[in-house]
mmCIF file of C-alpha atoms in Angstrom:
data_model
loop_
_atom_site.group_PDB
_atom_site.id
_atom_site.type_symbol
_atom_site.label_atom_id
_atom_site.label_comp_id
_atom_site.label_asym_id
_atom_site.label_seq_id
_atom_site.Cartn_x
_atom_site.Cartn_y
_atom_site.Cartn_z
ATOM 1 C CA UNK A 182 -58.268 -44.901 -60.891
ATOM 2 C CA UNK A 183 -59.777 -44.632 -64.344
ATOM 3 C CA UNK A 184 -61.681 -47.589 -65.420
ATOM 4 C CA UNK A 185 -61.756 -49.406 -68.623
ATOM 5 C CA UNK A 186 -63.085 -52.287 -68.192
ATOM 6 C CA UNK A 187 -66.188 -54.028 -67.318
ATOM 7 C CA UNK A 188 -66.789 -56.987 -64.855
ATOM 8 C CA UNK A 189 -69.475 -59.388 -64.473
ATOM 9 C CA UNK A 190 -70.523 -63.141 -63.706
ATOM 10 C CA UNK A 191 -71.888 -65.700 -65.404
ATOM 11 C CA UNK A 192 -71.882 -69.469 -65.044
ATOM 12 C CA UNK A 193 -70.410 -72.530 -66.632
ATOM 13 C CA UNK A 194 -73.009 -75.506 -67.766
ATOM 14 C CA UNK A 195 -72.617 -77.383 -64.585
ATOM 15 C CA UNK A 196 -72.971 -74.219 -62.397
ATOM 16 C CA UNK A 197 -69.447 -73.155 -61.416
ATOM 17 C CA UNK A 198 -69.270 -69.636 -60.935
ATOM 18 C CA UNK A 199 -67.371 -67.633 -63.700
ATOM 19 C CA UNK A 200 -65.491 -64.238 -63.898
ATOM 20 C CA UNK A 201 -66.336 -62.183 -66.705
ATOM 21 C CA UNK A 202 -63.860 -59.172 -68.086
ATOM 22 C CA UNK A 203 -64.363 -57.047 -70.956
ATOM 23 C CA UNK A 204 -61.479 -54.807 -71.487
ATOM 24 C CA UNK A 205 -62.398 -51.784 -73.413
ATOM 25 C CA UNK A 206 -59.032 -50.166 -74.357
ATOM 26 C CA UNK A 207 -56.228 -50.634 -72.451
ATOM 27 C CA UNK A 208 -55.449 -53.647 -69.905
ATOM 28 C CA UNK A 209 -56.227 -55.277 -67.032
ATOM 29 C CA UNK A 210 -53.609 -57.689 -64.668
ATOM 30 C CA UNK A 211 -56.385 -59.347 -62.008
ATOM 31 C CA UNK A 212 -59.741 -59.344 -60.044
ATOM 32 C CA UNK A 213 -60.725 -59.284 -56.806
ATOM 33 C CA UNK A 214 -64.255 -60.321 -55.417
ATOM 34 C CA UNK A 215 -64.775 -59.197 -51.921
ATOM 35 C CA UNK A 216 -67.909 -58.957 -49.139
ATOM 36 C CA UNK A 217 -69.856 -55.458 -50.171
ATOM 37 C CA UNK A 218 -69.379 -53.359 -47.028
ATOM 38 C CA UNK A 219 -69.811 -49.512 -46.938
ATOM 39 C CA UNK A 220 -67.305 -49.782 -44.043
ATOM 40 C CA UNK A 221 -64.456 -49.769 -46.309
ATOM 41 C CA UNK A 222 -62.306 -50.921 -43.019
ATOM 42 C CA UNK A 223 -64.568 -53.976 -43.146
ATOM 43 C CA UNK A 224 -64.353 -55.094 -46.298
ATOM 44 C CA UNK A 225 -63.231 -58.951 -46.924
ATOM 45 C CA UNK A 226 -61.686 -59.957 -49.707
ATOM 46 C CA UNK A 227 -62.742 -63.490 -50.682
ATOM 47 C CA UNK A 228 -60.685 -64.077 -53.408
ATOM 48 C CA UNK A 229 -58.484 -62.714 -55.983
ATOM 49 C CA UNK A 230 -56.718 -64.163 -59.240
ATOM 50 C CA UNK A 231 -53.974 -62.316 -61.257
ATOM 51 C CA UNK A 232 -53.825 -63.038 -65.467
ATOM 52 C CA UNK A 233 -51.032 -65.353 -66.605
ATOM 53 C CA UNK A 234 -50.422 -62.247 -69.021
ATOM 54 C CA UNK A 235 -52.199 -58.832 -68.966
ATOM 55 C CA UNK A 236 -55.662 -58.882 -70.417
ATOM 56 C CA UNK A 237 -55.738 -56.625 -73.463
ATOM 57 C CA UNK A 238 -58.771 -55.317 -75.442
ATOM 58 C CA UNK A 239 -61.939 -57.921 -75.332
ATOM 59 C CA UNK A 240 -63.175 -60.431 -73.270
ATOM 60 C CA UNK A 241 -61.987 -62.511 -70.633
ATOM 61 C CA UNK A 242 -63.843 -65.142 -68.799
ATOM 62 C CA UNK A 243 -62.343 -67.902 -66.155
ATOM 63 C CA UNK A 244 -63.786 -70.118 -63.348
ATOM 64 C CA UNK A 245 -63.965 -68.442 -59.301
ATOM 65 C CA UNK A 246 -64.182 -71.648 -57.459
ATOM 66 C CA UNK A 247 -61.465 -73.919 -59.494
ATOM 67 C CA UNK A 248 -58.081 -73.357 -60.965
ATOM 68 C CA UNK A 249 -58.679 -71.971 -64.673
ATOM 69 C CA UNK A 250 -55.818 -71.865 -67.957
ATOM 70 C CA UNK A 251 -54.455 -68.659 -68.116
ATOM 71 C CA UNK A 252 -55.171 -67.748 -64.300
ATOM 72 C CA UNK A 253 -53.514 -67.743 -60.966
ATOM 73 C CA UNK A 254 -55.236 -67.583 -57.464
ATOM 74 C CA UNK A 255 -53.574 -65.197 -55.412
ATOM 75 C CA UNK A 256 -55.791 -65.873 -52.822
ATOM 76 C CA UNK A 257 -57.582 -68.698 -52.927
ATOM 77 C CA UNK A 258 -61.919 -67.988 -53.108
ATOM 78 C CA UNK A 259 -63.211 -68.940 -49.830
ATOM 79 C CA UNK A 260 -66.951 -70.328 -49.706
ATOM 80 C CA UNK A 261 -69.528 -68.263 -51.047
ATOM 81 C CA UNK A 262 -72.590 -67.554 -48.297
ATOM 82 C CA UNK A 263 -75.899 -67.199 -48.345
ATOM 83 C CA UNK A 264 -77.439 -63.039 -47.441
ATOM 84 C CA UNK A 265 -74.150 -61.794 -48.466
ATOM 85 C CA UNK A 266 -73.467 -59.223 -51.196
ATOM 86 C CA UNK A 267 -70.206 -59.980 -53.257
ATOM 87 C CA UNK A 268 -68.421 -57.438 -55.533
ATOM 88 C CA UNK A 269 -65.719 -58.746 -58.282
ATOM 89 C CA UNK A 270 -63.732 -56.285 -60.057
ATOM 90 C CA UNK A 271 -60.784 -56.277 -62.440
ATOM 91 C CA UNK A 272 -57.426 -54.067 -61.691
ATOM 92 C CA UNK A 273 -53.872 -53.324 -63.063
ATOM 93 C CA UNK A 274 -50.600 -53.933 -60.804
ATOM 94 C CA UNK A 275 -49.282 -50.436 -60.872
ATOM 95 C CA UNK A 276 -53.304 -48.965 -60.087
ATOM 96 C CA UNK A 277 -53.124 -47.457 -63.856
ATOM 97 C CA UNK A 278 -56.430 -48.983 -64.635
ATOM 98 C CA UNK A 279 -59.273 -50.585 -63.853
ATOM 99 C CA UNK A 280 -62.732 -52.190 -64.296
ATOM 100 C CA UNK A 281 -66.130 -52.037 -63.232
ATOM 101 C CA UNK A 282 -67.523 -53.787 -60.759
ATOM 102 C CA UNK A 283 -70.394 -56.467 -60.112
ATOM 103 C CA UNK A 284 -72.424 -56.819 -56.817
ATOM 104 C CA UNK A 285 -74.158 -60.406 -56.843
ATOM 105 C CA UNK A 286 -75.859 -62.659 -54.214
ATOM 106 C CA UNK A 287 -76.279 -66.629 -54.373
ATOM 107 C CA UNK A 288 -79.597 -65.769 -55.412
ATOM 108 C CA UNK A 289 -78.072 -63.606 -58.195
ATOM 109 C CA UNK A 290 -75.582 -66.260 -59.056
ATOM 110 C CA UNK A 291 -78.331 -68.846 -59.082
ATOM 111 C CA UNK A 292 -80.459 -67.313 -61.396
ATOM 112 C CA UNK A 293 -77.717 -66.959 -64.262
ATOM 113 C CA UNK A 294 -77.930 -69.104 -66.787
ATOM 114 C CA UNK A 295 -75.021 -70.461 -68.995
ATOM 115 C CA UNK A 296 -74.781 -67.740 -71.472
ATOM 116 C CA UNK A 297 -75.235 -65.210 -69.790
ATOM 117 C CA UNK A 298 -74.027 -62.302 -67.884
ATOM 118 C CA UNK A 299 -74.992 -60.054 -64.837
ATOM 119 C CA UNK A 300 -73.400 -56.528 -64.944
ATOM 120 C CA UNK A 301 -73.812 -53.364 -63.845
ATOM 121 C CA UNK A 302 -74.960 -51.273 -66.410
ATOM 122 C CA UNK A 303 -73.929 -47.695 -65.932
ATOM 123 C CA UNK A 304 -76.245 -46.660 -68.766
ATOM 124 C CA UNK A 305 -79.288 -46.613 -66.764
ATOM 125 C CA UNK A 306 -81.365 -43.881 -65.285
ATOM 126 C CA UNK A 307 -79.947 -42.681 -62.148
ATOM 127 C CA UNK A 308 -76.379 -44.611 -62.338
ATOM 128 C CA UNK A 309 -75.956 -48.146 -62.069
ATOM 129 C CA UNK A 310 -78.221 -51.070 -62.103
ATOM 130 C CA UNK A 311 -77.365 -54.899 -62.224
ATOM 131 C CA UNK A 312 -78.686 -56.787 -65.608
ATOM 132 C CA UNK A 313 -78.250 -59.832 -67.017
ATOM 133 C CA UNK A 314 -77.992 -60.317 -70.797
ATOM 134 C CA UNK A 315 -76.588 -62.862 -73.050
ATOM 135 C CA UNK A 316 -72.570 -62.763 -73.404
ATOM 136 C CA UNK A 317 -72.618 -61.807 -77.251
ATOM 137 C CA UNK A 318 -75.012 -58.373 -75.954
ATOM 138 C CA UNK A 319 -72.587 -57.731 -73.191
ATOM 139 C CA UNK A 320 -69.909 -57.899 -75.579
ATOM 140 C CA UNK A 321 -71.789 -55.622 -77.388
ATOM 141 C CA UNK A 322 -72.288 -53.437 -75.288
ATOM 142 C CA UNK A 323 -70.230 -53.149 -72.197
ATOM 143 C CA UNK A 324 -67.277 -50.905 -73.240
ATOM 144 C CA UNK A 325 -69.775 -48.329 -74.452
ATOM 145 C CA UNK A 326 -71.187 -47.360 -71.290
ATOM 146 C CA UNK A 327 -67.661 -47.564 -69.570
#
């Protein structure tokens, strides 16, 4: 599935986890953040949450743990645990597109700062790498190493 879009995380001011979406091009319907497994039969999804309307071209941004405008929980997020690895990552209904994905621990999640977002950064030496920058570089930035 080709991607076009990037996901990553970030955090409201009084710490509730946020989904972040920058669609480069095209669109994107939903996310889905599920346990990181290479078993791919063992994989868990933990939640997922399709767009009110298709997210076109820019950025997108809504709360994991709460019920957000412009969002619908098609599975509700179950509770996020400690030593786990999480992946969120954005897709279309017919599998025409998608995004990038994010991996992130609570440790991850708890050093993010309102502001901010952690992506993975294809750019880097050697393939991806998680960083966190502020929203306006990822912005930026994101769709140009998608």
């Amino acid at each position: 599935m080709p991607v076009d879009a990037v996901a990553g995380i970030s955090v409201t001011d009084d710490g509730h986890l946020l989904g972040v979406m920058m669609v480069c091009g095209h669109q994107i319907d939903g996310a889905t953040l599920y346990v990181d497994s290479t078993d791919v039969d063992s994989e868990v999804t933990v939640g997922s949450w399709a767009a009110d309307r298709p997210l076109m071209a820019g950025l997108a941004t809504w709360t994991l743990d709460s019920p957000s405008a412009g969002w619908t929980a098609t599975r509700s997020p179950k509770p996020l645990t400690a030593k786990t690895t999480y992946d969120l990552y954005g897709w279309t209904k017919d599998s025409s597109w998608s995004s990038s994905s994010v991996s992130f621990t609570l440790t991850d999640r708890d050093r993010l700062t309102p502001g901010t977002v952690r992506y993975d950064d294809a750019s880097g030496n050697g393939g991806e790498s998680a960083i966190t920058v502020p929203i306006a570089e990822f912005k930026a930035r994101a769709c140009g190493n998608s």
